[in-house]
Coordinates of C-alpha atoms and ligand atoms in Angstrom, one line a residue:
X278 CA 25.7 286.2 215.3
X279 CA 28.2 287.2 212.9
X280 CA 29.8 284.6 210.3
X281 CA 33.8 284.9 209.9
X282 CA 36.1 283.3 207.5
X283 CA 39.0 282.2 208.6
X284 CA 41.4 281.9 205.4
X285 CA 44.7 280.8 205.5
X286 CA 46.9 280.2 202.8
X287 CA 50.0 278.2 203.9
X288 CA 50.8 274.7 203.7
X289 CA 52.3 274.2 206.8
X290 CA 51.1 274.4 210.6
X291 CA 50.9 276.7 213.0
X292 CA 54.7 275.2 214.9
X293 CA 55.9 275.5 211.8
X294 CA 54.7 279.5 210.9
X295 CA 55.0 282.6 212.4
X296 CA 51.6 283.7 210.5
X297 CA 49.2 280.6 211.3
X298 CA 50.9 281.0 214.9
X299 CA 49.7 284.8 215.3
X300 CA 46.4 283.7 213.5
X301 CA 45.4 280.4 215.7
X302 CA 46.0 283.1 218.9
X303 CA 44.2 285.0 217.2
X304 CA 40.9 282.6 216.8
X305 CA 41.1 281.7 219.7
X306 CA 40.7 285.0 221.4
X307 CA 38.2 286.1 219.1
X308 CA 36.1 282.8 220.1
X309 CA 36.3 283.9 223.5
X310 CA 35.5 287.3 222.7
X311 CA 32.3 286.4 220.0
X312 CA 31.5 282.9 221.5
X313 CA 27.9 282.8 219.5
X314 CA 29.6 283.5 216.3
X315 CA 30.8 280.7 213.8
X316 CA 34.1 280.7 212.5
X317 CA 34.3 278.9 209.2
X318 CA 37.9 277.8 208.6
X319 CA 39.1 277.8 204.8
X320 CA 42.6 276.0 204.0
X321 CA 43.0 277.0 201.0
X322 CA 46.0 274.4 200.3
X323 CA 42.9 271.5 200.9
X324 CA 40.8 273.9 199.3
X325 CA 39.5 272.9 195.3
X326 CA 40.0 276.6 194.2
X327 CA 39.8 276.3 190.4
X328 CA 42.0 279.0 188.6
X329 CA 40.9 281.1 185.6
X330 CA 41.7 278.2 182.9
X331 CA 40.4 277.2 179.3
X332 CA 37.2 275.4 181.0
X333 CA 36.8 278.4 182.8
X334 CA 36.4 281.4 180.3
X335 CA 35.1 279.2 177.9
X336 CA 32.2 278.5 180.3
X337 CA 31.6 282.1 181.4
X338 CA 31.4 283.1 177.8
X339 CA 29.2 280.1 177.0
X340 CA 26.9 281.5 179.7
X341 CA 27.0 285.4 178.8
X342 CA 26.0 284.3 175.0
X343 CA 22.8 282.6 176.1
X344 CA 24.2 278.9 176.8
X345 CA 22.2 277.1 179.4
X346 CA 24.4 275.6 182.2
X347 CA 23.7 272.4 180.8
X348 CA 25.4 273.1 177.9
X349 CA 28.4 273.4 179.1
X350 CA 31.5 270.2 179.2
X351 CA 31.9 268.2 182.2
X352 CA 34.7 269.9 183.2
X353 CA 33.3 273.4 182.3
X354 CA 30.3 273.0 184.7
X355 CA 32.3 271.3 187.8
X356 CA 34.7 274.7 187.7
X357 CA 32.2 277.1 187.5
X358 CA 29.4 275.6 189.7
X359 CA 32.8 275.5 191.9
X360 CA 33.6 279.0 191.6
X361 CA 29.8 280.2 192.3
X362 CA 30.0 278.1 195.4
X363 CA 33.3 279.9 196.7
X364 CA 31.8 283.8 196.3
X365 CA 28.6 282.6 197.6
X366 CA 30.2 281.4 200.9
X367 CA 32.9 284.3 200.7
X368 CA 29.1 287.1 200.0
X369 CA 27.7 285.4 202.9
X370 CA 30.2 285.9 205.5
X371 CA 30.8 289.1 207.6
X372 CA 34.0 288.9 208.5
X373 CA 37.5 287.5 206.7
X374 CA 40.4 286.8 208.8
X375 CA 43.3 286.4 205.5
X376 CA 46.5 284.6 207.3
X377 CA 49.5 284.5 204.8
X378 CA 53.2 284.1 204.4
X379 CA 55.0 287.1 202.2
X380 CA 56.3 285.3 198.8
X381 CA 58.3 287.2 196.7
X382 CA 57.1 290.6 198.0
X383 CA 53.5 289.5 197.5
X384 CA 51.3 286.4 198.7
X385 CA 51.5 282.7 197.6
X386 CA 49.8 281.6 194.5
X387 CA 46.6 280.2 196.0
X388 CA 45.5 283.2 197.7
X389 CA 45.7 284.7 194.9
X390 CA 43.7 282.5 192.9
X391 CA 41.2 282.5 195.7
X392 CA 41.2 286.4 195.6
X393 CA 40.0 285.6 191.9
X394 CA 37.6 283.7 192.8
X395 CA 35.9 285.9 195.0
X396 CA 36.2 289.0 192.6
X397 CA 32.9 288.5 190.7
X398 CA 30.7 290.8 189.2
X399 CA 27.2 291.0 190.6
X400 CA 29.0 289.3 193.9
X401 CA 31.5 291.3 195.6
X402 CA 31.0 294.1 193.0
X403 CA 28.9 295.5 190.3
X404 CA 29.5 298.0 187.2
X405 CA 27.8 301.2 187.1
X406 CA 27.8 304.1 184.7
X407 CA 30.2 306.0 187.0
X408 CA 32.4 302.9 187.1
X409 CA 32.7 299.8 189.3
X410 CA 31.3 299.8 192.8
X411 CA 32.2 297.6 195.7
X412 CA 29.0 295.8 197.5
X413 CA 30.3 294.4 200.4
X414 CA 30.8 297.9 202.5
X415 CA 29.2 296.4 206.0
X416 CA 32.1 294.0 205.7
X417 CA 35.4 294.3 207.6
X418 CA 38.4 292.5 207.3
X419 CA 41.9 291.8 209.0
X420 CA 45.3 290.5 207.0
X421 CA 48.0 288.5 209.1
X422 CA 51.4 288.0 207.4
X423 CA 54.7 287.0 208.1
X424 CA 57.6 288.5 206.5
X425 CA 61.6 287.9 206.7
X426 CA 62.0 291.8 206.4
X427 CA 60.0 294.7 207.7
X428 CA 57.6 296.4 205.1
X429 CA 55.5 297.9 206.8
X430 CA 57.8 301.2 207.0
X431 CA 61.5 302.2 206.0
X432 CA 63.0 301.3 202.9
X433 CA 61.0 297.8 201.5
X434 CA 57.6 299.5 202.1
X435 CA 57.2 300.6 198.5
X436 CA 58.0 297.3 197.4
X437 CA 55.8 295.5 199.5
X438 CA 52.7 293.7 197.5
X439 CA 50.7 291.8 199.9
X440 CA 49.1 293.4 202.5
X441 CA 48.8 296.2 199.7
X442 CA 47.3 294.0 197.1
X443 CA 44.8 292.2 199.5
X444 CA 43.7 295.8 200.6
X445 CA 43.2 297.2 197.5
X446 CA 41.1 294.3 196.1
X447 CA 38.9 294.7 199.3
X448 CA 38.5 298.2 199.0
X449 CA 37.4 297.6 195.3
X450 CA 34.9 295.4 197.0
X451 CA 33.4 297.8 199.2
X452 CA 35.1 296.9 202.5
X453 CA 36.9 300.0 204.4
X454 CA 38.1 298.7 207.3
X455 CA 41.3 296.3 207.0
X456 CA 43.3 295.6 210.0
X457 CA 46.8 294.4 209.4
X458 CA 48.8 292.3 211.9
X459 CA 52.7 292.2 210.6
X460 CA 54.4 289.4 212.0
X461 CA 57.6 290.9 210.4
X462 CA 61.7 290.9 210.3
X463 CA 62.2 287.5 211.9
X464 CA 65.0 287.0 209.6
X465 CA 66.5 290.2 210.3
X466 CA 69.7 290.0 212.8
X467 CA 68.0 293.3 214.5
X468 CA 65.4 291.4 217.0
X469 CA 65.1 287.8 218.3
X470 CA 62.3 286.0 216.0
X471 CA 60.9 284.6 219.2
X472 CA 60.2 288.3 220.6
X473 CA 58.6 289.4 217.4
X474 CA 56.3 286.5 218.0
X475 CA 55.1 287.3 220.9
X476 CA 54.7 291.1 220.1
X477 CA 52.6 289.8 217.3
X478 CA 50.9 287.6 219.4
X479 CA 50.2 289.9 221.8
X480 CA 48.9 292.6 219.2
X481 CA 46.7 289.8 217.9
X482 CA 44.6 289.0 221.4
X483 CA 43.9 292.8 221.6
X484 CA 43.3 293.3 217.4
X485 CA 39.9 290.1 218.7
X486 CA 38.5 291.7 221.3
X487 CA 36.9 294.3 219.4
X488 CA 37.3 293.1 215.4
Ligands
FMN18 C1 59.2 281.0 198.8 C2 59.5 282.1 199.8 C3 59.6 283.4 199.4 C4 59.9 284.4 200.4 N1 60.0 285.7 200.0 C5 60.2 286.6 200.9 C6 60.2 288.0 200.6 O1 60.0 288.4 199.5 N2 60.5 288.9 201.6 C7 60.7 288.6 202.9 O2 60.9 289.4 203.7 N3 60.7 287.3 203.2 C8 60.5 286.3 202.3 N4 60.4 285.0 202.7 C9 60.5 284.7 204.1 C10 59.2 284.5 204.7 O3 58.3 285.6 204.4 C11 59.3 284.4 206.2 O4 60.0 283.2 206.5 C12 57.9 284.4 206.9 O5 58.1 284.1 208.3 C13 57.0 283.4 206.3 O6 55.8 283.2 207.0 P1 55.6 281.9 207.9 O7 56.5 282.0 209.0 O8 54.2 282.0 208.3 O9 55.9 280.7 207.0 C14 60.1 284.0 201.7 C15 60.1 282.7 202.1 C16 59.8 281.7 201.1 C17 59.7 280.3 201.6

């Protein structure tokens, strides 16, 4: 039985987004497909992901210089007992299903501070003499985003930063395989929005039988 994360970072719902659309299709036929395994579902908009604030450092370095956790503020311990908690569960899963809207070429703010959160040393990856390594290689992973424009060829490809960013941070962490699912150019005049949809949709059902 296989754990997967289902992480979506969008503070709407799925009638509302062309990415939590493709991604609730795409839960559901990977239940049906994997009916023993548990999907865990993460919004991170309810989420409490702390970001990388005074409390924060402070309390890391308070902890690398010998400090015992009970030496820390209030507000230092909550964040970083929190943050300990968030790569634990993210360690602990197999698979991570990322579901995001395109931002400014790149992925909102949250997912971001999640994707800090989960990059830990002695977690999701470890320093070696020869340089970081990633520990999470029996992992694999799949990235659903929406975009207004296409990126994933033609002219905006080199500026896209989402899919990109999410894969590279991955790969630092080990994991090789990241599928992408692009639900993209719904506000291009080119296609009707509705039929990109259902392309995506459709690429989505086949992408769960065999992630
Ligand atoms: C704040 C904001 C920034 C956006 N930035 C881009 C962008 O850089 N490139 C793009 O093609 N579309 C951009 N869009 C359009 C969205 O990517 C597009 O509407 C997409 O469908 C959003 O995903 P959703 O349908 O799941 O909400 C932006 C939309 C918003 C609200």
């Amino acid at each position: 039985m296989a754990t997967v994360l289902y992480i979506t970072a969008h503070p709407l719902d799925p009638e509302e987004s062309f990415s939590l659309a493709v991604g609730k299709e795409f839960i559901e036929a990977y239940r049906e497909a994997n009916p023993t395994d548990e999907v865990v579902r993460l919004d991170l908009y309810k989420e409490n992901i702390p970001q990388f604030d005074a409390d924060v450092l402070r309390g890391w370095e308070k902890l690398r210089s010998g400090s015992s956790f009970d030496q820390l503020s209030e507000a230092e311990q909550s964040k970083v007992a929190r943050l300990d908690a968030i790569v634990d569960q993210y360690v602990a899963a197999d698979k991570y299903v990322y579901v995001s809207p395109m931002w400014n070429f790149s992925i909102p703010p949250v997912l971001k501070a999640y994707t800090d959160a989960t990059s830990i040393p002695g977690k999701t990856f470890k320093y070696t003499k020869d340089g970081p390594v990633g520990l999470l290689s029996s992992k694999k992973a799949l990235h659903i985003q929406a975009s207004g424009s296409v990126y994933s060829e033609g002219p905006l490809a080199e500026v896209e930063m989402g899919y990109s960013y999410l894969k590279k941070i991955l790969q630092f962490y080990g994991i090789q395989s990241m599928e992408a699912i692009f639900v993209e150019g719904t506000a291009s005049s080119e296609r009707a929005p509705a039929a990109i949809k259902e392309e995506a949709i459709a690429h989505a059902k086949e992408v769960a039988k065999s992630f």
